[in-house]
Tab-separated table of C-alpha atoms and ligand atoms in Angstrom:
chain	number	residue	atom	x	y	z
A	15	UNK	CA	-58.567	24.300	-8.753
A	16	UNK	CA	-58.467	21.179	-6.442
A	17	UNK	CA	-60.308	20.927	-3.375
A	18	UNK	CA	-58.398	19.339	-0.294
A	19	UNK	CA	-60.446	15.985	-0.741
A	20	UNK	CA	-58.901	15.447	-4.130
A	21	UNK	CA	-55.111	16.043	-3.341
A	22	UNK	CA	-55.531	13.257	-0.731
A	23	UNK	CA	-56.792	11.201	-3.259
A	24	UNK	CA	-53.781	11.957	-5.722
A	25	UNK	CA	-51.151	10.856	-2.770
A	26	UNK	CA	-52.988	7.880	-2.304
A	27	UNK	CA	-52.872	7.292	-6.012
A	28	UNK	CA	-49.503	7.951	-5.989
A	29	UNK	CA	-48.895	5.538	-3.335
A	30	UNK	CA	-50.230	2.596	-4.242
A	31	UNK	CA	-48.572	3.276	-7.884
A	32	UNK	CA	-45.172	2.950	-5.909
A	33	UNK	CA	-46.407	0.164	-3.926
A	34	UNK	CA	-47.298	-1.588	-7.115
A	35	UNK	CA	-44.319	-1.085	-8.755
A	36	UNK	CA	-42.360	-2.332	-5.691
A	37	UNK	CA	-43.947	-5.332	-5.432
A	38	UNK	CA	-43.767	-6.004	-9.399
A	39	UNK	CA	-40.084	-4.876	-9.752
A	40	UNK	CA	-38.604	-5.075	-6.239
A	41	UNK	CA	-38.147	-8.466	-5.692
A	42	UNK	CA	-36.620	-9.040	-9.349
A	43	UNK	CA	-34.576	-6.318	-8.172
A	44	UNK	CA	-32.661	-8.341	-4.960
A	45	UNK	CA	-33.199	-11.512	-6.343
A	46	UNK	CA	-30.375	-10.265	-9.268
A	47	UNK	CA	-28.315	-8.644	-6.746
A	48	UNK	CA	-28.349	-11.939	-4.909
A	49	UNK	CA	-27.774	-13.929	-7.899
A	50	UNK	CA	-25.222	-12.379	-9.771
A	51	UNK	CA	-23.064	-12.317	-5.911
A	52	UNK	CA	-23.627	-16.130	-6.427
A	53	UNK	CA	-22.324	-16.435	-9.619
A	54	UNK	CA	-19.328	-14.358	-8.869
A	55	UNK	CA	-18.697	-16.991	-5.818
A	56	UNK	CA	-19.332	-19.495	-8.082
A	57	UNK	CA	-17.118	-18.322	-11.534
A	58	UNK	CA	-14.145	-18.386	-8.719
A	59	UNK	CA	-11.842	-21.559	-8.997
A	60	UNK	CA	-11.380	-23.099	-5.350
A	61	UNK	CA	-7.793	-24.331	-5.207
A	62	UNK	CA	-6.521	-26.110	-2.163
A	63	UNK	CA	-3.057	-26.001	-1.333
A	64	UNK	CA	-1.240	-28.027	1.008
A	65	UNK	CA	2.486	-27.014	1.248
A	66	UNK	CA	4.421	-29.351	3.513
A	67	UNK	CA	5.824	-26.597	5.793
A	68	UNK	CA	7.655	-23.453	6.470
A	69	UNK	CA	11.429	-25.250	6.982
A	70	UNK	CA	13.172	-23.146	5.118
A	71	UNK	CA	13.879	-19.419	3.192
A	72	UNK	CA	13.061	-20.883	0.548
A	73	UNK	CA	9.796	-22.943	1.468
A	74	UNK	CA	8.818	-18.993	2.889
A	75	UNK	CA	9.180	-17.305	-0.677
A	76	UNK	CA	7.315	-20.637	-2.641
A	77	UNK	CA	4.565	-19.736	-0.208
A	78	UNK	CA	4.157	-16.026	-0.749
A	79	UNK	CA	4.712	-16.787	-4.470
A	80	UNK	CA	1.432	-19.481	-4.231
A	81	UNK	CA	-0.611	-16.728	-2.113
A	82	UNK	CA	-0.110	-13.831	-4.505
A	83	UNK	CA	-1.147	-16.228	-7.644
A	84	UNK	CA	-4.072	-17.616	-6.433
A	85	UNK	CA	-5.880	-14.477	-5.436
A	86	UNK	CA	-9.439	-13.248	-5.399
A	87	UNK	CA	-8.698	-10.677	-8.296
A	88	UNK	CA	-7.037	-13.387	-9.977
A	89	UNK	CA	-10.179	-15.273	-9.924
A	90	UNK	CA	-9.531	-17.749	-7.732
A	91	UNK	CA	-10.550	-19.006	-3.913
A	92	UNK	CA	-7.038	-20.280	-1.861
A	93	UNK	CA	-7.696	-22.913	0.759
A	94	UNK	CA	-4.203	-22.902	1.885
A	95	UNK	CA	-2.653	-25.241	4.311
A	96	UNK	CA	0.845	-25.861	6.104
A	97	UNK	CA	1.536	-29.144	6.989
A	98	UNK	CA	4.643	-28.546	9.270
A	99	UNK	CA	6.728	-31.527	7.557
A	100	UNK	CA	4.964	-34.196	8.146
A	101	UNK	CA	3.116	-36.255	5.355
A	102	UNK	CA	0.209	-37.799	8.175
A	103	UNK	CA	-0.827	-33.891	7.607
A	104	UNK	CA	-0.560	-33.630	4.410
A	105	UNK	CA	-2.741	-36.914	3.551
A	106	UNK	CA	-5.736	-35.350	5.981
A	107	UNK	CA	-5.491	-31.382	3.868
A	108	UNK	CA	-5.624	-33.678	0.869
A	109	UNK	CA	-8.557	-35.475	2.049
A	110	UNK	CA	-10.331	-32.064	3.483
A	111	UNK	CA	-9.663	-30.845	0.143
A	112	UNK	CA	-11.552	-33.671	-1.610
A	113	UNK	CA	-14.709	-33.581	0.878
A	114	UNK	CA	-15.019	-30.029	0.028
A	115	UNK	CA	-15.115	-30.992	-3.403
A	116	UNK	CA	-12.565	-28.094	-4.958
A	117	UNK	CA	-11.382	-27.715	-8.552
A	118	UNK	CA	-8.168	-28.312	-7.880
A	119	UNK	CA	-5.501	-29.340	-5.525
A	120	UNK	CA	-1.576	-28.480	-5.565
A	121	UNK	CA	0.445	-30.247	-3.128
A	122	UNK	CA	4.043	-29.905	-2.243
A	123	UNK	CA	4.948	-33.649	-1.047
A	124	UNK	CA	6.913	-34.030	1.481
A	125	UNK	CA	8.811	-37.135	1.045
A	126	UNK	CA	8.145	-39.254	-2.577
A	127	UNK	CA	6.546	-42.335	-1.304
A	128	UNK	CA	3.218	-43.058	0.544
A	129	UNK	CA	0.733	-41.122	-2.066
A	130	UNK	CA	-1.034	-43.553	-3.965
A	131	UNK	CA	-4.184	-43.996	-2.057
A	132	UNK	CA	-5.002	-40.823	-1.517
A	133	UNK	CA	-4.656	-39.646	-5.020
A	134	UNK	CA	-6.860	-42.592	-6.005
A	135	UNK	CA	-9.268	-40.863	-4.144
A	136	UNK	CA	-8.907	-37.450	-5.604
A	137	UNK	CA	-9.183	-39.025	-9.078
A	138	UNK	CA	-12.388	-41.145	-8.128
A	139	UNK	CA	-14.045	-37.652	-6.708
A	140	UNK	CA	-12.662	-36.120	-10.558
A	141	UNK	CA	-10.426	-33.494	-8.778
A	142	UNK	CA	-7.088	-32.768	-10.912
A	143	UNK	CA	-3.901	-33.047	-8.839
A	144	UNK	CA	-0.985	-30.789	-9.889
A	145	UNK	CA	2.307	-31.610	-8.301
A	146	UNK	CA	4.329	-28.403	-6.787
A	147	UNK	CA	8.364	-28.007	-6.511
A	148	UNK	CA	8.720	-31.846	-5.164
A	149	UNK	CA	7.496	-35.472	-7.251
A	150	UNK	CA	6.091	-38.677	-6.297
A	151	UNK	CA	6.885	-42.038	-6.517
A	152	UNK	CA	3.587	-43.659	-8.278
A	153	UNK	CA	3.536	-46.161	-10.767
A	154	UNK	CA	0.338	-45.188	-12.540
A	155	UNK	CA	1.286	-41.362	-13.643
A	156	UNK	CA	-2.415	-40.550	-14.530
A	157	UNK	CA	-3.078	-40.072	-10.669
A	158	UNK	CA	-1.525	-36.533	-11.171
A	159	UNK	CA	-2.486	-34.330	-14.127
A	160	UNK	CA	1.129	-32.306	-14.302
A	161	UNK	CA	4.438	-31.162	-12.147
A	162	UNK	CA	5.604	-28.003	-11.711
A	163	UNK	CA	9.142	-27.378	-10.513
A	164	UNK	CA	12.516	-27.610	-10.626
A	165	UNK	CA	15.238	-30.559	-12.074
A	166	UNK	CA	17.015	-31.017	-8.559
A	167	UNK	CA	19.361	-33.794	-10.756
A	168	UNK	CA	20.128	-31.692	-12.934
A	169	UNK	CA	21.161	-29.398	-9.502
A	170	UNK	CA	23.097	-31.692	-8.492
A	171	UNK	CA	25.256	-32.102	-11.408
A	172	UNK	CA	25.960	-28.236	-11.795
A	173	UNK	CA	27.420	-28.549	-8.085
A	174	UNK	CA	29.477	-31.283	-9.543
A	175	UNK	CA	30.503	-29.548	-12.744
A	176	UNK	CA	31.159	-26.173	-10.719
A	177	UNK	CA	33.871	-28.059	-8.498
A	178	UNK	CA	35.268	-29.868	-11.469
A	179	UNK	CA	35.959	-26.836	-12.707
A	180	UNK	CA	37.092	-24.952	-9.530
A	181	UNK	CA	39.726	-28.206	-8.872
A	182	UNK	CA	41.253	-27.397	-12.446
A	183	UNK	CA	41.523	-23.823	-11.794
A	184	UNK	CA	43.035	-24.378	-8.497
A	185	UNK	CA	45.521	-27.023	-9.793
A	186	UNK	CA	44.265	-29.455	-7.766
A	187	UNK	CA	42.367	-31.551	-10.375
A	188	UNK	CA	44.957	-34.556	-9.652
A	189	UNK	CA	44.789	-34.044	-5.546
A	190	UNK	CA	42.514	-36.143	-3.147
A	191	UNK	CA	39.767	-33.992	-2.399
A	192	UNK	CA	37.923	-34.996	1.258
A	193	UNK	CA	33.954	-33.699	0.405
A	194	UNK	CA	31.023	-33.893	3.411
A	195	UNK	CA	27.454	-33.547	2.335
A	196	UNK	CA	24.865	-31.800	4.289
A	197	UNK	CA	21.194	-33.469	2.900
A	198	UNK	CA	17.877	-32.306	2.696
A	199	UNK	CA	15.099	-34.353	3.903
A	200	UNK	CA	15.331	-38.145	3.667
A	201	UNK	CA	13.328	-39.078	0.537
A	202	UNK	CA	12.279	-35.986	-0.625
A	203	UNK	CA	13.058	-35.455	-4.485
A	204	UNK	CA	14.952	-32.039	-3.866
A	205	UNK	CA	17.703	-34.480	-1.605
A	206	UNK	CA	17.111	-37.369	-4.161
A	207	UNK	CA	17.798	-35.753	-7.345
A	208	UNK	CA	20.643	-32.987	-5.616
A	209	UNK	CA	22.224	-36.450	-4.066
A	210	UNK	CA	22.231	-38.485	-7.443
A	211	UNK	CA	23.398	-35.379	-9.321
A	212	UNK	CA	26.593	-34.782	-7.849
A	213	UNK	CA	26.854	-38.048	-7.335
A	214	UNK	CA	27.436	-38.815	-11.032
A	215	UNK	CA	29.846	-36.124	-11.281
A	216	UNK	CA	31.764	-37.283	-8.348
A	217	UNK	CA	32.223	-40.950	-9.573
A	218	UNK	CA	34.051	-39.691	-12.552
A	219	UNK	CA	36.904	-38.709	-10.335
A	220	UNK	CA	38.550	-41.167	-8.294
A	221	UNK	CA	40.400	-38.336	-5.956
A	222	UNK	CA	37.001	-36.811	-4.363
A	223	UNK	CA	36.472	-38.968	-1.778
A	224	UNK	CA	32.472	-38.574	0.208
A	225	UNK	CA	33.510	-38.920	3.690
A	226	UNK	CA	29.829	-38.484	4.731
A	227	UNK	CA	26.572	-37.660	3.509
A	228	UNK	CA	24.598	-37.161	6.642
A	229	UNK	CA	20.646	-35.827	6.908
A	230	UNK	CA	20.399	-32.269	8.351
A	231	UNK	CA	16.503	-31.779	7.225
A	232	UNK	CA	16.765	-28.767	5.143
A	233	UNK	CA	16.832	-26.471	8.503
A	234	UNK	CA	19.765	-23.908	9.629
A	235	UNK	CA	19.558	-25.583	13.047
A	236	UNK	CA	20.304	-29.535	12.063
A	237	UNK	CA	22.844	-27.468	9.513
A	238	UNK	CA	24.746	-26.465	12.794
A	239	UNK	CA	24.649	-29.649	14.764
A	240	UNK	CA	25.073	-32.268	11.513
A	241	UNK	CA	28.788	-29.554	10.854
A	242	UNK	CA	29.765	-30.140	14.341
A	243	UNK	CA	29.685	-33.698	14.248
A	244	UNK	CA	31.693	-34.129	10.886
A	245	UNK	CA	34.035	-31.652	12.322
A	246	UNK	CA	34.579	-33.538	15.155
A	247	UNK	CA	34.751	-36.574	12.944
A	248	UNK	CA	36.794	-35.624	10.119
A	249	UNK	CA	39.927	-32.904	10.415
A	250	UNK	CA	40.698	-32.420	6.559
A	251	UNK	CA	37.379	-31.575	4.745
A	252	UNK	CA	38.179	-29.192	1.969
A	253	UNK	CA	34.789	-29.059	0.390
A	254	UNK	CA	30.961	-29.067	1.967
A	255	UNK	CA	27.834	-29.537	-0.370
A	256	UNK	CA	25.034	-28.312	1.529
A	257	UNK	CA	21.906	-28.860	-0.278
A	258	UNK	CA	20.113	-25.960	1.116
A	259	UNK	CA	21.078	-22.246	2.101
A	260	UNK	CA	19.473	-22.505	5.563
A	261	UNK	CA	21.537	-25.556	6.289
A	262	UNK	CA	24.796	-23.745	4.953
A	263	UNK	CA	24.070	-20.659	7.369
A	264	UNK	CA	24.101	-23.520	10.218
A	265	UNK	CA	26.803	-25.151	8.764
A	266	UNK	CA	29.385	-21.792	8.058
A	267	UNK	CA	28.647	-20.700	11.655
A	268	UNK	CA	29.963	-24.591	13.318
A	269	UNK	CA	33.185	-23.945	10.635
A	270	UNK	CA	33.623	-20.778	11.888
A	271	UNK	CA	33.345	-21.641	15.528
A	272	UNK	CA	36.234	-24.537	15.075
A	273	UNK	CA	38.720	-22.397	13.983
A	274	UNK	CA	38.486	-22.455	10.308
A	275	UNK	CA	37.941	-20.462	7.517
A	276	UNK	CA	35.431	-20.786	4.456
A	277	UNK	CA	34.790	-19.692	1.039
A	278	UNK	CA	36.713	-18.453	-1.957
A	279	UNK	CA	39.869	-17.448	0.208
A	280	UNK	CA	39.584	-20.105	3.164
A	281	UNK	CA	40.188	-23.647	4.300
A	282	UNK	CA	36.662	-25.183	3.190
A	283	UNK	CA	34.503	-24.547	0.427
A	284	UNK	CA	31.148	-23.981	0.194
A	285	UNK	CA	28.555	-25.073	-2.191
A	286	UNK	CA	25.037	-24.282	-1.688
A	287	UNK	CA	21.409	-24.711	-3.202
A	288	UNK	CA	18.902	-22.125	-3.241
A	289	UNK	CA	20.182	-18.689	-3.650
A	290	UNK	CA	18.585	-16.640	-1.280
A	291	UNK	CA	19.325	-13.001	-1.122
A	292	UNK	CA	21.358	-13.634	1.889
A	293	UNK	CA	23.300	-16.394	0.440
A	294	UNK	CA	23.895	-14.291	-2.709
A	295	UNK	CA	25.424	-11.709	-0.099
A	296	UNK	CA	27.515	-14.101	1.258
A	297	UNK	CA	28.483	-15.460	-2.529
A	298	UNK	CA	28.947	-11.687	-3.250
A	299	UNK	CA	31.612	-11.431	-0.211
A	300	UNK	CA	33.588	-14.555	-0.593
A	301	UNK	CA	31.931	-16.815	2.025
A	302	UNK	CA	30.031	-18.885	-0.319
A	303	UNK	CA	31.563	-20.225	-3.195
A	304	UNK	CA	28.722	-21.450	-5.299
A	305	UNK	CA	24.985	-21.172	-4.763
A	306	UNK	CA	22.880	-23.068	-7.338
A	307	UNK	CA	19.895	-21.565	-7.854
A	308	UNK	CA	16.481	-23.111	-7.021
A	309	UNK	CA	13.534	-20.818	-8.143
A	310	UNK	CA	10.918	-20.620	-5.196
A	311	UNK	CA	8.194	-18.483	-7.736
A	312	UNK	CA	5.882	-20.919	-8.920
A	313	UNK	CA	3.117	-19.346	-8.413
A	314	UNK	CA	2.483	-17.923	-11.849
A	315	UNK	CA	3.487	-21.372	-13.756
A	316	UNK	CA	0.850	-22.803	-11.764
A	317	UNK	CA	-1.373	-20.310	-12.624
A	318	UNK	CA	-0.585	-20.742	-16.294
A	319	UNK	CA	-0.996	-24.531	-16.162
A	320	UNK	CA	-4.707	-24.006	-14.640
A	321	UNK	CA	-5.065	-21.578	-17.552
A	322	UNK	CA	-4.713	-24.306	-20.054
A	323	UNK	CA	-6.599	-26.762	-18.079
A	324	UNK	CA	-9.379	-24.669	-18.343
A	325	UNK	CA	-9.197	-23.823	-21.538
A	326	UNK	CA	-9.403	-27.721	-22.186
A	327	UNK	CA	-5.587	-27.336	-23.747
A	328	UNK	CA	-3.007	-30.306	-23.719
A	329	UNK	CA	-0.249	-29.968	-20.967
A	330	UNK	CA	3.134	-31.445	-20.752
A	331	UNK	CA	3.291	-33.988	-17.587
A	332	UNK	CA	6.352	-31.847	-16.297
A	333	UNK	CA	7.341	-28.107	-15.952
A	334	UNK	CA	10.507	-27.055	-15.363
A	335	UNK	CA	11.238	-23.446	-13.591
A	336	UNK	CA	14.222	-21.429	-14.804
A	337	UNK	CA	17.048	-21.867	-12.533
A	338	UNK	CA	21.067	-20.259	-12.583
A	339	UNK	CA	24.371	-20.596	-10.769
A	340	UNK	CA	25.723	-18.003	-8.734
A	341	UNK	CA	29.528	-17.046	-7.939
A	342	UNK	CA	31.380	-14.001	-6.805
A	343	UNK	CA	31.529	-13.652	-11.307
A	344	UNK	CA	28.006	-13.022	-11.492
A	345	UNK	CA	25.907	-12.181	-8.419
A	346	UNK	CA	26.207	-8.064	-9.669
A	347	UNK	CA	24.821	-5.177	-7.594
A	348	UNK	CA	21.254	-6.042	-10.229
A	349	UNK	CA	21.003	-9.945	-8.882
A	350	UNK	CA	21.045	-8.657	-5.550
A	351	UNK	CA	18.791	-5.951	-5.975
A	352	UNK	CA	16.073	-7.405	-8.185
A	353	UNK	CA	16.291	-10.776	-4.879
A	354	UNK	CA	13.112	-10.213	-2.896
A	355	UNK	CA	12.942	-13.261	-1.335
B	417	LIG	O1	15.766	-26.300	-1.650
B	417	LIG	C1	14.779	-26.209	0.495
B	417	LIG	C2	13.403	-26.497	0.929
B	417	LIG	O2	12.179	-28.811	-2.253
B	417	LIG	C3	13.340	-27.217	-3.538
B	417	LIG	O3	13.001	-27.558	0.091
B	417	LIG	C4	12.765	-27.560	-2.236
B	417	LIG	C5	13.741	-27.502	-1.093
B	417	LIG	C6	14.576	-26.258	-0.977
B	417	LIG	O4	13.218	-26.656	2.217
B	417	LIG	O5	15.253	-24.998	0.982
């Protein structure tokens, strides 16, 4: 029916049809593809995180917990950064955070004093500040938006109450009892409110005399070296507050090497913060007497307290994390188990 002439004409037809509809259609097309990848970029929440190091067990779990919230699925873009203890670090993340203009920063401060500058920047640039596991010291409270962590007082004075206790059930509540402390980090709130904690306890009772409270910077090795020198220094110490569970591996391992024993059935006993899985071991075996519980997992408060930010809701200007205390009554084969950090 059709000559060769007119089924060249037909592909050309056809051709410039598809060419037509290309040029109508195509560029719509990739324009939305383009577009809707820069919305998805754009619907994400940019959160920058400076944590002030990786000292500790614990410090390693609050990190992982962080990570895992603030995920892509999640909705959100991490900057994360480690400021390896020192607060000159921290101030220049804070800064980088607010020249890159994110939604929101979480920091983990270091020490409580030394912040209010550069949160008077953050508010100028309109970036909310929410406070992670540690405080600070500012007068004017509006320069953070909310707190999330733990009541290290409160900490304190379970240590306190757990030895009151202990003292009774040993008979001893009348004896002099010689007590050393091991301390976190000089000015940091977990050493502040741990310190002030048992030390309200301990000025109820005139027989529990503090030989020495001594700095050990929340690390296993300081643990070690600060135990040495207060076993050199002091022969009778019956009890050791160590306000972290690295520092009381340190510490347990200077005892040990002097001679002593430790724990529920030895010379000195041990009272810890944290709870680790490895400390719960060693609660689970005798070597530790207490550990007071310190929950690292923060991640998902913080992630609720964005929620409501978002959503424009009120929030309370402090969150507390649920927290127990561990002894060789209740770490069962289930605490130890369900530990992943
Ligand atoms: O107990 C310690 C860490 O501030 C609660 O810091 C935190 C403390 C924690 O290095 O292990």
């Amino acid at each position: 029916m059709f000559g060769k002439r007119s089924y060249g004409v037909i592909a050309v037809g056809i051709l410039l049809v598809m060419t037509l509809f290309l040029l109508l259609f195509g560029s719509r097309l990739f324009t939305d593809i383009e577009e809707e990848a820069h919305i998805t970029q754009e619907n994400r929440i940019v959160v920058g995180v400076s944590q002030l190091g990786s000292e500790s067990g614990w410090r390693t779990a609050n990190t992982e917990s962080v990570q895992n919230a603030f995920t892509q699925q999640n909705g959100y873009f991490l900057i994360f950064h480690n400021a390896r203890q020192k607060q000159e670090n921290q101030l220049k993340a804070i800064r980088s955070f607010i020249s890159q203009r994110v939604d929101y920063i979480i920091f983990s401060p270091v020490v409580e004093t030394g912040w209010e500058t550069v949160l008077q920047e953050a508010k100028e640039a309109g970036i909310p500040v929410i406070l992670m596991d540690r405080k600070v010291d500012v007068e004017d409270e509006s320069l953070y938006v909310t707190c999330v962590g733990s009541d290290f007082e409160e900490e304190g004075e379970k240590a306190g109450h757990w030895l009151e206790g202990e003292l009774v059930r040993q008979n001893r509540s009348s004896q002099s009892v010689n007590i050393v402390i091991l301390a976190g980090t000089e000015g940091s709130s977990s050493q502040i409110g741990r310190s002030a904690g048992f030390a309200t306890v301990a000025d109820r009772h005139g027989n529990w005399n503090i030989l020495e409270e001594k700095c050990a910077e929340f690390t296993s090795t300081k643990g070690k070296e600060v135990m040495k020198t207060f076993l050199r220094r002091y022969p009778d110490i019956d009890v050791v507050v160590s306000q972290n569970d690295d520092m009381t591996f340190g510490a347990i391992e200077a005892i040990k090497e002097s001679g002593r024993t430790v724990g529920v059935n030895g010379d000195v006993m041990i009272i810890s913060y944290d709870a680790l899985g490895d400390a719960l071991e060693m609660v689970a075996d005798g070597t530790i007497n207490v550990d007071i519980e310190c929950n690292p997992n923060q991640g998902e408060y913080l992630l609720e307290v964005i929620d409501m930010l978002e959503a424009e809701e009120p929030i309370e200007k402090r969150y507390y994390v649920e927290e127990d205390v561990f002894t060789i009554e209740n770490v069962t084969e289930e605490v130890l188990n369900g530990r992943t950090y």
